[in-house]
PDB file of C-alpha atoms in Angstrom:
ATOM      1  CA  UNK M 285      -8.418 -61.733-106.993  1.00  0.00           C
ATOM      2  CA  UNK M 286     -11.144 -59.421-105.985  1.00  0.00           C
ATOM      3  CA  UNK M 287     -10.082 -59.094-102.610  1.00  0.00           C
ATOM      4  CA  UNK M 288      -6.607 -58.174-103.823  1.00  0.00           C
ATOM      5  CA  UNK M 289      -7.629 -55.270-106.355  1.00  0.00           C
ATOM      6  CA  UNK M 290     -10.172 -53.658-103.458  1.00  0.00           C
ATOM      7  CA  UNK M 291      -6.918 -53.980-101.029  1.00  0.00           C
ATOM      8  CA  UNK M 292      -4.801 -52.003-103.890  1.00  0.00           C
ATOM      9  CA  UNK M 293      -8.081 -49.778-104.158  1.00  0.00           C
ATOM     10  CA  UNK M 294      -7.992 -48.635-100.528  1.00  0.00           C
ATOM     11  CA  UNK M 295      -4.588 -48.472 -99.895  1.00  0.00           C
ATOM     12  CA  UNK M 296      -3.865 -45.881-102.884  1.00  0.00           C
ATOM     13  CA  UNK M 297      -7.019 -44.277-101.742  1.00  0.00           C
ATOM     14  CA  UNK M 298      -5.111 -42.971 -98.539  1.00  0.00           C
ATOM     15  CA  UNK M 299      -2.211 -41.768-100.329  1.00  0.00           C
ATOM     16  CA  UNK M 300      -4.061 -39.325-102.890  1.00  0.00           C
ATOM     17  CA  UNK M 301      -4.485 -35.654-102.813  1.00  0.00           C
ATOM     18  CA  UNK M 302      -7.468 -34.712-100.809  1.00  0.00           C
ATOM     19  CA  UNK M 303     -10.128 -33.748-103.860  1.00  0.00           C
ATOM     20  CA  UNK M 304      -8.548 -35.337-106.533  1.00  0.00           C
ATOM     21  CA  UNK M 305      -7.301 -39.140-108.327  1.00  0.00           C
ATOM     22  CA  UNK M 306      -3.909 -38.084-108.658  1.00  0.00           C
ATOM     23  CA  UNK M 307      -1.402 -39.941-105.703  1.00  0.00           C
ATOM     24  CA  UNK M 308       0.701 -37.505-103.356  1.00  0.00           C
ATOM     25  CA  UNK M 309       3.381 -36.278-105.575  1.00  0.00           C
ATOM     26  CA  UNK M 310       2.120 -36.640-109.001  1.00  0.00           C
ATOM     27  CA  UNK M 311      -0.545 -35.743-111.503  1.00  0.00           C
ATOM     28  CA  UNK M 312      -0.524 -32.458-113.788  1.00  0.00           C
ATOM     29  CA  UNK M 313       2.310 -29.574-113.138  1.00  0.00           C
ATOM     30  CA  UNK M 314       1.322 -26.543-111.853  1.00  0.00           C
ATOM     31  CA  UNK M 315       2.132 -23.455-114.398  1.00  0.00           C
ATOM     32  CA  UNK M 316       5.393 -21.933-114.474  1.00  0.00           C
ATOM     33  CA  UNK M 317       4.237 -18.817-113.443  1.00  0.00           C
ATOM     34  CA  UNK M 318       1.187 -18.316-110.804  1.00  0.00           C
ATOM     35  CA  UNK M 319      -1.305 -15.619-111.914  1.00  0.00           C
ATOM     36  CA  UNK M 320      -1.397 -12.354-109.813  1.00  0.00           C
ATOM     37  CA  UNK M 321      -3.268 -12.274-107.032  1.00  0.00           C
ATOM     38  CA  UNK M 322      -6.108  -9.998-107.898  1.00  0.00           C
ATOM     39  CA  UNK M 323      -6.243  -6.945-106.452  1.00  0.00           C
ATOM     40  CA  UNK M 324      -9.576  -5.733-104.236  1.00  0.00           C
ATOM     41  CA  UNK M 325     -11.583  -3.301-106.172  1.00  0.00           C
ATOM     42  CA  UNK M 326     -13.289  -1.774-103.909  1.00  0.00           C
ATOM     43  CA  UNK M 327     -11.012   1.124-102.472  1.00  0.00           C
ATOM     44  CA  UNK M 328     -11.897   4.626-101.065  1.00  0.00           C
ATOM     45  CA  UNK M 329     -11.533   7.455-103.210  1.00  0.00           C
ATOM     46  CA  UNK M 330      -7.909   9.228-103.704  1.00  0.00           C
ATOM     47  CA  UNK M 331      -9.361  12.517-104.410  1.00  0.00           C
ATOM     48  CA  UNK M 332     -12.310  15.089-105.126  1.00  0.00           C
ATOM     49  CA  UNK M 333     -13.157  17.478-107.217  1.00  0.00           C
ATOM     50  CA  UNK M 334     -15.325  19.767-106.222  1.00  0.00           C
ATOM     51  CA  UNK M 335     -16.038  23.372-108.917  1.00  0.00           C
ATOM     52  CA  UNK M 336     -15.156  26.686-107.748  1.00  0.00           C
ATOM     53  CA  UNK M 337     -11.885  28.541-107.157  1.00  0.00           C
ATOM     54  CA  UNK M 338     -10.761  29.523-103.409  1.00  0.00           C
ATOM     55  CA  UNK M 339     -10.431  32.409-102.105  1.00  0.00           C
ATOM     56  CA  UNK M 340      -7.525  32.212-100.499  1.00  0.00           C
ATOM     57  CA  UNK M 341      -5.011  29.610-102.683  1.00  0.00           C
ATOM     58  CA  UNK M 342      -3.341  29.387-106.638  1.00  0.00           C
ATOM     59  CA  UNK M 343      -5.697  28.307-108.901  1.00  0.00           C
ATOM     60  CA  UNK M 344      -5.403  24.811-110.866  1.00  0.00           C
ATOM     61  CA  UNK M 345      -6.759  23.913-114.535  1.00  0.00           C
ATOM     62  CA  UNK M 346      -9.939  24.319-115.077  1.00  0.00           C
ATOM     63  CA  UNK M 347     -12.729  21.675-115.277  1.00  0.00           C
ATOM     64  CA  UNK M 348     -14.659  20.223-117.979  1.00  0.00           C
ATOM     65  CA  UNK M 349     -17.397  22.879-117.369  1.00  0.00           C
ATOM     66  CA  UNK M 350     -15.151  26.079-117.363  1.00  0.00           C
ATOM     67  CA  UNK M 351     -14.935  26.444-113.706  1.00  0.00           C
ATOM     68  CA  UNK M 352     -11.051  26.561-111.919  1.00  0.00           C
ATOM     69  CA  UNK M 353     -10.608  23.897-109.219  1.00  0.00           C
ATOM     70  CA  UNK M 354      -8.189  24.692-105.928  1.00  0.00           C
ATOM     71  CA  UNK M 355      -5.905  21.957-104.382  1.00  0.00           C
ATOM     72  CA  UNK M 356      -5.216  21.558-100.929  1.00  0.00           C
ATOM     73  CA  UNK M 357      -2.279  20.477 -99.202  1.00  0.00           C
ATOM     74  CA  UNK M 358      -1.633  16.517 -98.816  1.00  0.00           C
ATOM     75  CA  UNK M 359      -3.150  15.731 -95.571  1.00  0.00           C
ATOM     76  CA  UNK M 360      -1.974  12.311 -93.444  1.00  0.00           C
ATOM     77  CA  UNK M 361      -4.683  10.260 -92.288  1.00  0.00           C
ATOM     78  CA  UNK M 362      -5.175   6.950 -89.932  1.00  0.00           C
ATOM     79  CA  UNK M 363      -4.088   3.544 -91.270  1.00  0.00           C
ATOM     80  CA  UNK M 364      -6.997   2.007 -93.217  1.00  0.00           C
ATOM     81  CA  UNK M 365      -7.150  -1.655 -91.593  1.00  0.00           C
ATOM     82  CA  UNK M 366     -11.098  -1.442 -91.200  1.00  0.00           C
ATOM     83  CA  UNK M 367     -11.415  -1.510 -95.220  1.00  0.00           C
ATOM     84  CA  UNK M 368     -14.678  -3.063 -95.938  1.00  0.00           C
ATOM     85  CA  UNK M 369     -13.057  -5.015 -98.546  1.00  0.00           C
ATOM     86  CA  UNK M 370      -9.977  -5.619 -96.108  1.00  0.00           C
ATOM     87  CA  UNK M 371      -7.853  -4.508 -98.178  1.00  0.00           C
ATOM     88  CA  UNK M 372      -4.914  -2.554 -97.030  1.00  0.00           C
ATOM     89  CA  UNK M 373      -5.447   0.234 -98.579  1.00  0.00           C
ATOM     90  CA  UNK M 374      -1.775   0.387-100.055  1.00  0.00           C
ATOM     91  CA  UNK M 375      -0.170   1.481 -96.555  1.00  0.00           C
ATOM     92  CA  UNK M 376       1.281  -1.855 -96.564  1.00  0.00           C
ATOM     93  CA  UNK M 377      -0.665  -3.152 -93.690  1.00  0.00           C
ATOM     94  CA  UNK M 378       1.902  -2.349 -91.519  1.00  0.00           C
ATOM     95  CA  UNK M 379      -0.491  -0.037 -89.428  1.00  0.00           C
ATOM     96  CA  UNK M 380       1.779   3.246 -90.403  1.00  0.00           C
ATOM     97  CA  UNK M 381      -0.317   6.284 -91.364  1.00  0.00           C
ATOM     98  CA  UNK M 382      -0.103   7.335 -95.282  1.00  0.00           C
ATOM     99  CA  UNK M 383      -0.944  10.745 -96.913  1.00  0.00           C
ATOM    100  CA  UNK M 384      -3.863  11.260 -98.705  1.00  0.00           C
ATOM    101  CA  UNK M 385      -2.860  12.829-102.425  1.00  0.00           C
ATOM    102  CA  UNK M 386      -4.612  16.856-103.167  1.00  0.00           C
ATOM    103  CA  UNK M 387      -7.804  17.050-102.638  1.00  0.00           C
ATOM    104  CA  UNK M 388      -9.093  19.753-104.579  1.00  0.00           C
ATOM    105  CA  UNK M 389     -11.792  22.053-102.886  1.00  0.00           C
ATOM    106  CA  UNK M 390     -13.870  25.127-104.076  1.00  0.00           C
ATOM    107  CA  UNK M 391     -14.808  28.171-102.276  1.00  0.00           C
ATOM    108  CA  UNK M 392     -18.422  30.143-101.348  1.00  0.00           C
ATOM    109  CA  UNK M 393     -18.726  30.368-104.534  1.00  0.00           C
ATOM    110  CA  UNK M 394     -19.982  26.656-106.133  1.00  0.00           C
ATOM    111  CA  UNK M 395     -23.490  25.212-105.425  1.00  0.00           C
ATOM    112  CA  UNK M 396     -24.523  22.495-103.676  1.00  0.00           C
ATOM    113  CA  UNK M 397     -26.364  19.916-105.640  1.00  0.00           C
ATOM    114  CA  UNK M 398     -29.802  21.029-103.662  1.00  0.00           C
ATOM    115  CA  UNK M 399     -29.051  24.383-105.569  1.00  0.00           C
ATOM    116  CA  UNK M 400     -28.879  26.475-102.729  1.00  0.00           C
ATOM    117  CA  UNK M 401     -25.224  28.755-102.150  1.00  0.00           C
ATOM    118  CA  UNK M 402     -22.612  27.097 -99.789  1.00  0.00           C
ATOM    119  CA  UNK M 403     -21.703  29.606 -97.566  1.00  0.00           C
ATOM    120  CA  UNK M 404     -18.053  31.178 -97.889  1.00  0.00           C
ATOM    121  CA  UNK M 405     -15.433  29.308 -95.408  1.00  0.00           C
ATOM    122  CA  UNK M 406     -14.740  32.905 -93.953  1.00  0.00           C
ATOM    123  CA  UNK M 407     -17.973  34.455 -94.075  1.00  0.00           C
ATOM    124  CA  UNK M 408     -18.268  35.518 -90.440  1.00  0.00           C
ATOM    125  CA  UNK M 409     -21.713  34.449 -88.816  1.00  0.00           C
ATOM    126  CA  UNK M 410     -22.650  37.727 -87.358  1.00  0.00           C
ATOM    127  CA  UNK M 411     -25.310  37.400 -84.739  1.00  0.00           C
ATOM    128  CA  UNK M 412     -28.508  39.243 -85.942  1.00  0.00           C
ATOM    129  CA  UNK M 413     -29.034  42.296 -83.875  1.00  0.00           C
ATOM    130  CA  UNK M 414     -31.864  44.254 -82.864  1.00  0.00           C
ATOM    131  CA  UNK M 415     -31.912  48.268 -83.807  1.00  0.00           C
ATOM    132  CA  UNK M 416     -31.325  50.330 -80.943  1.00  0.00           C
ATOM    133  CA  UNK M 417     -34.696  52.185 -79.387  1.00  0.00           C
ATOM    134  CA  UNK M 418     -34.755  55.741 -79.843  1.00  0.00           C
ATOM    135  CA  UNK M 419     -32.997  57.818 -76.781  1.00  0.00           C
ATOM    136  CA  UNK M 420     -36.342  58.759 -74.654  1.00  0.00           C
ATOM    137  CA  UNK M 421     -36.427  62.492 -74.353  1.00  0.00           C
ATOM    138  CA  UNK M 422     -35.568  64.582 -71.904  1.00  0.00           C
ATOM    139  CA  UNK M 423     -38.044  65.291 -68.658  1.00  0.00           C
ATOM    140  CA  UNK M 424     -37.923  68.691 -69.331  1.00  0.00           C
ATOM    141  CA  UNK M 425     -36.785  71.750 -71.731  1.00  0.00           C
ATOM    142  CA  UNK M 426     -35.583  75.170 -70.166  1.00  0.00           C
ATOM    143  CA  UNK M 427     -35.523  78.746 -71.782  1.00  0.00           C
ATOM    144  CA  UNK M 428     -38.362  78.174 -73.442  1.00  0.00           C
ATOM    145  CA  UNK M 429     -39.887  82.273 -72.015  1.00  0.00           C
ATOM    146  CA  UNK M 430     -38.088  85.327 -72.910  1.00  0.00           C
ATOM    147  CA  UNK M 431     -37.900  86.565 -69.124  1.00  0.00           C
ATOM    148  CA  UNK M 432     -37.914  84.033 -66.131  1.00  0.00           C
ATOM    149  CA  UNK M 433     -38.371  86.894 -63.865  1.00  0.00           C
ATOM    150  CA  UNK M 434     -42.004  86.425 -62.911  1.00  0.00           C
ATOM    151  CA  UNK M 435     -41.897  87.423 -59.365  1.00  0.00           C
ATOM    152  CA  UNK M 436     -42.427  91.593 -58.038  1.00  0.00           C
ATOM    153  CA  UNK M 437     -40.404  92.889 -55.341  1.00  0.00           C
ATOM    154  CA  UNK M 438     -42.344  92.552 -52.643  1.00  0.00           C
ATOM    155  CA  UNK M 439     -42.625  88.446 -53.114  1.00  0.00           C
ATOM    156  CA  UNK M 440     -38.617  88.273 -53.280  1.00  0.00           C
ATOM    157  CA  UNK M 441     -37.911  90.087 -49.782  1.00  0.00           C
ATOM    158  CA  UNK M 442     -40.541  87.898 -48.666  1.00  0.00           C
ATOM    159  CA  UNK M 443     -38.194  84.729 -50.178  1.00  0.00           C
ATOM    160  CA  UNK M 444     -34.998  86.172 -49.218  1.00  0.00           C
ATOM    161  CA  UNK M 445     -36.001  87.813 -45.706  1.00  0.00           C
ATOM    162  CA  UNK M 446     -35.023  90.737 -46.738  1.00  0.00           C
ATOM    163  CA  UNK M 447     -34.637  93.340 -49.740  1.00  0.00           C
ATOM    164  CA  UNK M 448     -32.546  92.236 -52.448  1.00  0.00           C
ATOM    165  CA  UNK M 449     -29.452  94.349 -52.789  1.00  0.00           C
ATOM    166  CA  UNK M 450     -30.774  94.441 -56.854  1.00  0.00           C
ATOM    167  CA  UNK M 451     -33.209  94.398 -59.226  1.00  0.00           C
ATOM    168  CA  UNK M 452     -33.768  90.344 -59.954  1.00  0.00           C
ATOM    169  CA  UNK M 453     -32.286  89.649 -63.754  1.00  0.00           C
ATOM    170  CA  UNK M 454     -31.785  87.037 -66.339  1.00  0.00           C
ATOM    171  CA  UNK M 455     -28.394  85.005 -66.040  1.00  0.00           C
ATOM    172  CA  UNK M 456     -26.622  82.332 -67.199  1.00  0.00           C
ATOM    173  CA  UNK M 457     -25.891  79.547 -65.424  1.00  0.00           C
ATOM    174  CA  UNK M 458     -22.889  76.460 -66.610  1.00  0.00           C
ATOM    175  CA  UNK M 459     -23.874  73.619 -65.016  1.00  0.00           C
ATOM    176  CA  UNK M 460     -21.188  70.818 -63.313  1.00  0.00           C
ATOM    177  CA  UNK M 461     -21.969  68.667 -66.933  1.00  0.00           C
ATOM    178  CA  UNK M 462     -20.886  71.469 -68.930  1.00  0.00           C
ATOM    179  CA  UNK M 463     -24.947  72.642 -70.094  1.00  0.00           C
ATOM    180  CA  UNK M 464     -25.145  76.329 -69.888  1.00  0.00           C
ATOM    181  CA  UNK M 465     -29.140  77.124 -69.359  1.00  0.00           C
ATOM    182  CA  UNK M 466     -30.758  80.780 -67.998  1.00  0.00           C
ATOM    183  CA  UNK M 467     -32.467  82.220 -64.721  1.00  0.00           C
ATOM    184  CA  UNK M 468     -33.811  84.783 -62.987  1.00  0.00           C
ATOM    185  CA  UNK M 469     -31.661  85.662 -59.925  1.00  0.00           C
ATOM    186  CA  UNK M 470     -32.515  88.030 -57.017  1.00  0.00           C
ATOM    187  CA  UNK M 471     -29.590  87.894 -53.856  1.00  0.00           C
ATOM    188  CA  UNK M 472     -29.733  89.117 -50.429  1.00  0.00           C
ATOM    189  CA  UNK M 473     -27.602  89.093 -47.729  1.00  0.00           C
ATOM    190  CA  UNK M 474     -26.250  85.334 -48.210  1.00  0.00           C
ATOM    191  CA  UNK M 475     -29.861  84.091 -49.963  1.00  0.00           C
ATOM    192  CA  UNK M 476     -30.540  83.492 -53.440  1.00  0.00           C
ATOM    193  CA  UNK M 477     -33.887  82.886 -55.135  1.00  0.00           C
ATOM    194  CA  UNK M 478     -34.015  81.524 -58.432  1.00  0.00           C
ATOM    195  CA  UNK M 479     -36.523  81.117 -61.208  1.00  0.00           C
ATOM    196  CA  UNK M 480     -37.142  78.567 -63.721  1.00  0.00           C
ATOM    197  CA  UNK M 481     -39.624  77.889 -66.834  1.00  0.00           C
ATOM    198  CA  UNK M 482     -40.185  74.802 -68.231  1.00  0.00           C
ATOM    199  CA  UNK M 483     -41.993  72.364 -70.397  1.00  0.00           C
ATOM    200  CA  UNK M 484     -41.752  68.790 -69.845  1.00  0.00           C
ATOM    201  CA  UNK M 485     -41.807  66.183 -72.644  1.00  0.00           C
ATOM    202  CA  UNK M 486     -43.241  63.262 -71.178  1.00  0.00           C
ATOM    203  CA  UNK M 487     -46.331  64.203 -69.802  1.00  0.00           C
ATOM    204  CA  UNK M 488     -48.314  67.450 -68.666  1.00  0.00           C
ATOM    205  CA  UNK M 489     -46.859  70.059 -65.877  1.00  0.00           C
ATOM    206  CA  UNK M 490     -49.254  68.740 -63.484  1.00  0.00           C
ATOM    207  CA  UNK M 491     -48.826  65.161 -63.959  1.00  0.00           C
ATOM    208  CA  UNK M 492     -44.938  65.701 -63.690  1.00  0.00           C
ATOM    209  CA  UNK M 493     -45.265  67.347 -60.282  1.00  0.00           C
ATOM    210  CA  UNK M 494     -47.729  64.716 -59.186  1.00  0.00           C
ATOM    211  CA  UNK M 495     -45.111  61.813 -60.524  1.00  0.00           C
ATOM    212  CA  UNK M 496     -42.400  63.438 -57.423  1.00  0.00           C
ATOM    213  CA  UNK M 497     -45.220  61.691 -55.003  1.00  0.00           C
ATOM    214  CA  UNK M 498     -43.162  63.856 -52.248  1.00  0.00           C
ATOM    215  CA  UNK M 499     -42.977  67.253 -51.151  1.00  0.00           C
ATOM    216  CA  UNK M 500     -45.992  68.995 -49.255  1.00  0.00           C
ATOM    217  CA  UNK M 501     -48.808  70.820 -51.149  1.00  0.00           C
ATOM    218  CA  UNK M 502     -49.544  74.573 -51.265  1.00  0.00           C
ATOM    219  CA  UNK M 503     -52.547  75.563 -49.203  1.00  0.00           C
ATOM    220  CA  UNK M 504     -55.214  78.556 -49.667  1.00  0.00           C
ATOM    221  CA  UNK M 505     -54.193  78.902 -53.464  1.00  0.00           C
ATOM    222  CA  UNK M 506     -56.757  80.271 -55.955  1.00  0.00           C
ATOM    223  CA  UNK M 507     -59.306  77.628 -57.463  1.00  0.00           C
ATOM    224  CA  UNK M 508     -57.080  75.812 -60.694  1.00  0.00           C
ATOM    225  CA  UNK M 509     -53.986  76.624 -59.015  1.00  0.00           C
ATOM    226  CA  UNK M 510     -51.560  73.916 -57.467  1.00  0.00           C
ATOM    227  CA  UNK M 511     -48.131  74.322 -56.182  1.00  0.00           C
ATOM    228  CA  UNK M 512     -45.815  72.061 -53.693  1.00  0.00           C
ATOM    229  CA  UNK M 513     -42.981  72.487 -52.211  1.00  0.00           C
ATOM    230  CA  UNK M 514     -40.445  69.469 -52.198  1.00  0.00           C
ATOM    231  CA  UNK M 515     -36.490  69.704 -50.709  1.00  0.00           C
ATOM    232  CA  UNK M 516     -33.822  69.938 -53.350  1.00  0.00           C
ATOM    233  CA  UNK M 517     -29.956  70.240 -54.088  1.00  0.00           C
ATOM    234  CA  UNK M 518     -30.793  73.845 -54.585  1.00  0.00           C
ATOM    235  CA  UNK M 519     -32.573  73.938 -51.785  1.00  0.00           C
ATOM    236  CA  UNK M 520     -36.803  74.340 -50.689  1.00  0.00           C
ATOM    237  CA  UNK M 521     -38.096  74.490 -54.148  1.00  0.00           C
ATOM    238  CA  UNK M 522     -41.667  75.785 -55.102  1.00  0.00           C
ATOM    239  CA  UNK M 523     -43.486  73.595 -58.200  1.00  0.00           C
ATOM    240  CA  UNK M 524     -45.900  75.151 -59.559  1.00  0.00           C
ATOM    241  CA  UNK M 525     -48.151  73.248 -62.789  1.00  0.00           C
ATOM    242  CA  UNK M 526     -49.685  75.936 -64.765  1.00  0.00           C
ATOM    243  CA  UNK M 527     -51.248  74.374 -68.553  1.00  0.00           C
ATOM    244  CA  UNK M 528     -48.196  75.176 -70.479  1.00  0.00           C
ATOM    245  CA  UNK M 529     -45.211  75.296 -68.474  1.00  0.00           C
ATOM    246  CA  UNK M 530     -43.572  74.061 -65.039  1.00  0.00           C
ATOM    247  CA  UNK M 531     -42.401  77.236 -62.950  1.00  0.00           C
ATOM    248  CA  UNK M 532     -39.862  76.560 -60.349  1.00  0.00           C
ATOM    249  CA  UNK M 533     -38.822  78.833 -57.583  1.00  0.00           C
ATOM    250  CA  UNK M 534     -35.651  77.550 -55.669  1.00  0.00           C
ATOM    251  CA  UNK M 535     -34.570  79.235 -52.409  1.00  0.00           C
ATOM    252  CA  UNK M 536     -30.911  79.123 -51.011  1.00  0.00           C
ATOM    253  CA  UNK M 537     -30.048  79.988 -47.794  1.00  0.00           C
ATOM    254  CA  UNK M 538     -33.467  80.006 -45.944  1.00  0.00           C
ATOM    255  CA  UNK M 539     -36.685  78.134 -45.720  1.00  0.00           C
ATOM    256  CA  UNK M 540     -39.154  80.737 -46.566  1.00  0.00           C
ATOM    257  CA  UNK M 541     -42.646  80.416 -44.698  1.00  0.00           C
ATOM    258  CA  UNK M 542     -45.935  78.733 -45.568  1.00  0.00           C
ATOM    259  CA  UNK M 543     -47.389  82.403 -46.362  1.00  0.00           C
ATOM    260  CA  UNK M 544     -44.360  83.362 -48.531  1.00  0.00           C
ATOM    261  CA  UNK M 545     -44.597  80.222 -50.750  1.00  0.00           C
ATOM    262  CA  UNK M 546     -48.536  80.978 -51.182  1.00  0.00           C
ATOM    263  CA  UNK M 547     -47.554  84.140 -51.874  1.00  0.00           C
ATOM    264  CA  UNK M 548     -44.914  83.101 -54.609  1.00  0.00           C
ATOM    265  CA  UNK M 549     -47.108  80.331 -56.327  1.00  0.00           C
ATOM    266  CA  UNK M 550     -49.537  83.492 -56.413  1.00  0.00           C
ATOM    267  CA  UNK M 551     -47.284  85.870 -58.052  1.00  0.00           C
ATOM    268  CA  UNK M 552     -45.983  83.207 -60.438  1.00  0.00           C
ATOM    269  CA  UNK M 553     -49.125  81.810 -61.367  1.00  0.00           C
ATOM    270  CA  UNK M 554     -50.463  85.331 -62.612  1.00  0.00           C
ATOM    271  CA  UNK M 555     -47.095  86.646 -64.730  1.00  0.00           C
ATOM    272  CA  UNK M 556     -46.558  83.462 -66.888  1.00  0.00           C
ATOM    273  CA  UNK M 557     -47.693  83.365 -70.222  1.00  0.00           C
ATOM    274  CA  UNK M 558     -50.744  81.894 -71.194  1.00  0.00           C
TER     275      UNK M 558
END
């Protein structure tokens, strides 16, 4: 009797539902309706709303603290398989991409919650620039004596090898660049000689003639007095460093001789102002 009830035992054993006493195909009935499945809760955020108006687009209601929000256009975005949760996402899990909804944005304007200013969208980032130096001046200023004619008559033939064929004046020059400055001009017979007084603005009349470190010095001159020739567009031209100005004497059409330029640099040295 025993051995029959175990034998019922174990054969109804192998015909139950897995977990349970009830036989295949029996015990309680399931309800009518199944529940909903629940949905996932966790879910990325739809939307943002961030204070502040934009520059650039309609404005939209205002938010609880007075300030006008801006919406954006609807913008599409990747499927959202890779949900933490994996939830779908409500694409349908069909890997098609779906639009985000308005996301509203604000402008320059709003703060950032570490209370500094967000910078505007279209503020341009202008590199920061350094303020120009100051033009350096110019080596030298002319017309600064009332007459440039410093030399006698006897040191112009001696320039021009020959008499002039006038007295020596004041003139007006306009230069190739359009400057107009004045000389004194003496002409002979296809020779000019021209004189110039200067000061210079970036160091002393001596140092600026020393600075041409060319030319070759005038000899036998009078203690204190210095003068060299150099070659120039103009033609040999005599420098000559006195303690306020630079005199040049420019000679076209000849090279005078060693004794003429002494004699010049003489002449010159004596008749500018002190």
């Amino acid at each position: 009797m025993v051995t029959a009830v175990l034998a019922g035992l174990l054969g109804g054993c192998a015909s139950t539902v897995a977990g349970t006493p009830w036989p295949t195909g029996q015990g309680p009935a399931l309800p009518s309706t199944a529940a909903a499945p629940v949905e996932p809760t966790r879910r990325p955020p739809t939307s943002f709303t961030v204070p502040g108006p934009l520059s650039n687009g309609p404005l939209a209601a205002p938010t609880t603290d007075g300030r006008p929000t801006t919406t954006v256009p609807p913008v599409p975005v990747p499927p959202s398989s890779g949900l933490p949760d994996g939830g779908d996402g409500g694409d349908g899990g069909d890997g098609t991409a779906r639009t985000v909804p308005p996301v509203p944005v604000g402008d320059g304007a709003s703060r950032v919650p570490d209370g500094r200013a967000r910078p505007a969208p279209d503020a341009a980032r202008a590199a920061p620039t350094r303020a120009a130096a100051p033009a350096a001046p110019a080596p030298l200023t002319s017309d600064v004596v009332a007459d440039e004619c410093l030399l006698d008559r006897a040191t112009l033939t001696g320039l021009l090898g020959g008499p002039p064929v006038a007295p020596a004046t004041n003139a007006v020059v306009t230069r190739t660049d359009g400057t107009r400055t004045r000389a004194c001009f003496a002409l002979a017979d296809g020779v000019t000689v021209s004189v110039n007084a200067y000061t210079t603005n970036r160091s002393t009349p001596a140092g600026y003639v020393a600075a041409a470190r060319h030319g070759s010095a005038v000899t036998g001159l009078p203690a204190g007095t210095s003068a060299t020739v150099l070659d120039t567009v103009a033609g040999p031209t005599l420098q000559l460093p006195t303690a306020r100005y630079l005199v040049t004497v420019a000679v076209a059409g000849r090279t005078p001789s060693r004794d003429q330029w002494r004699a010049a640099a003489v002449a010159a040295a004596a008749a500018v102002p002190r």
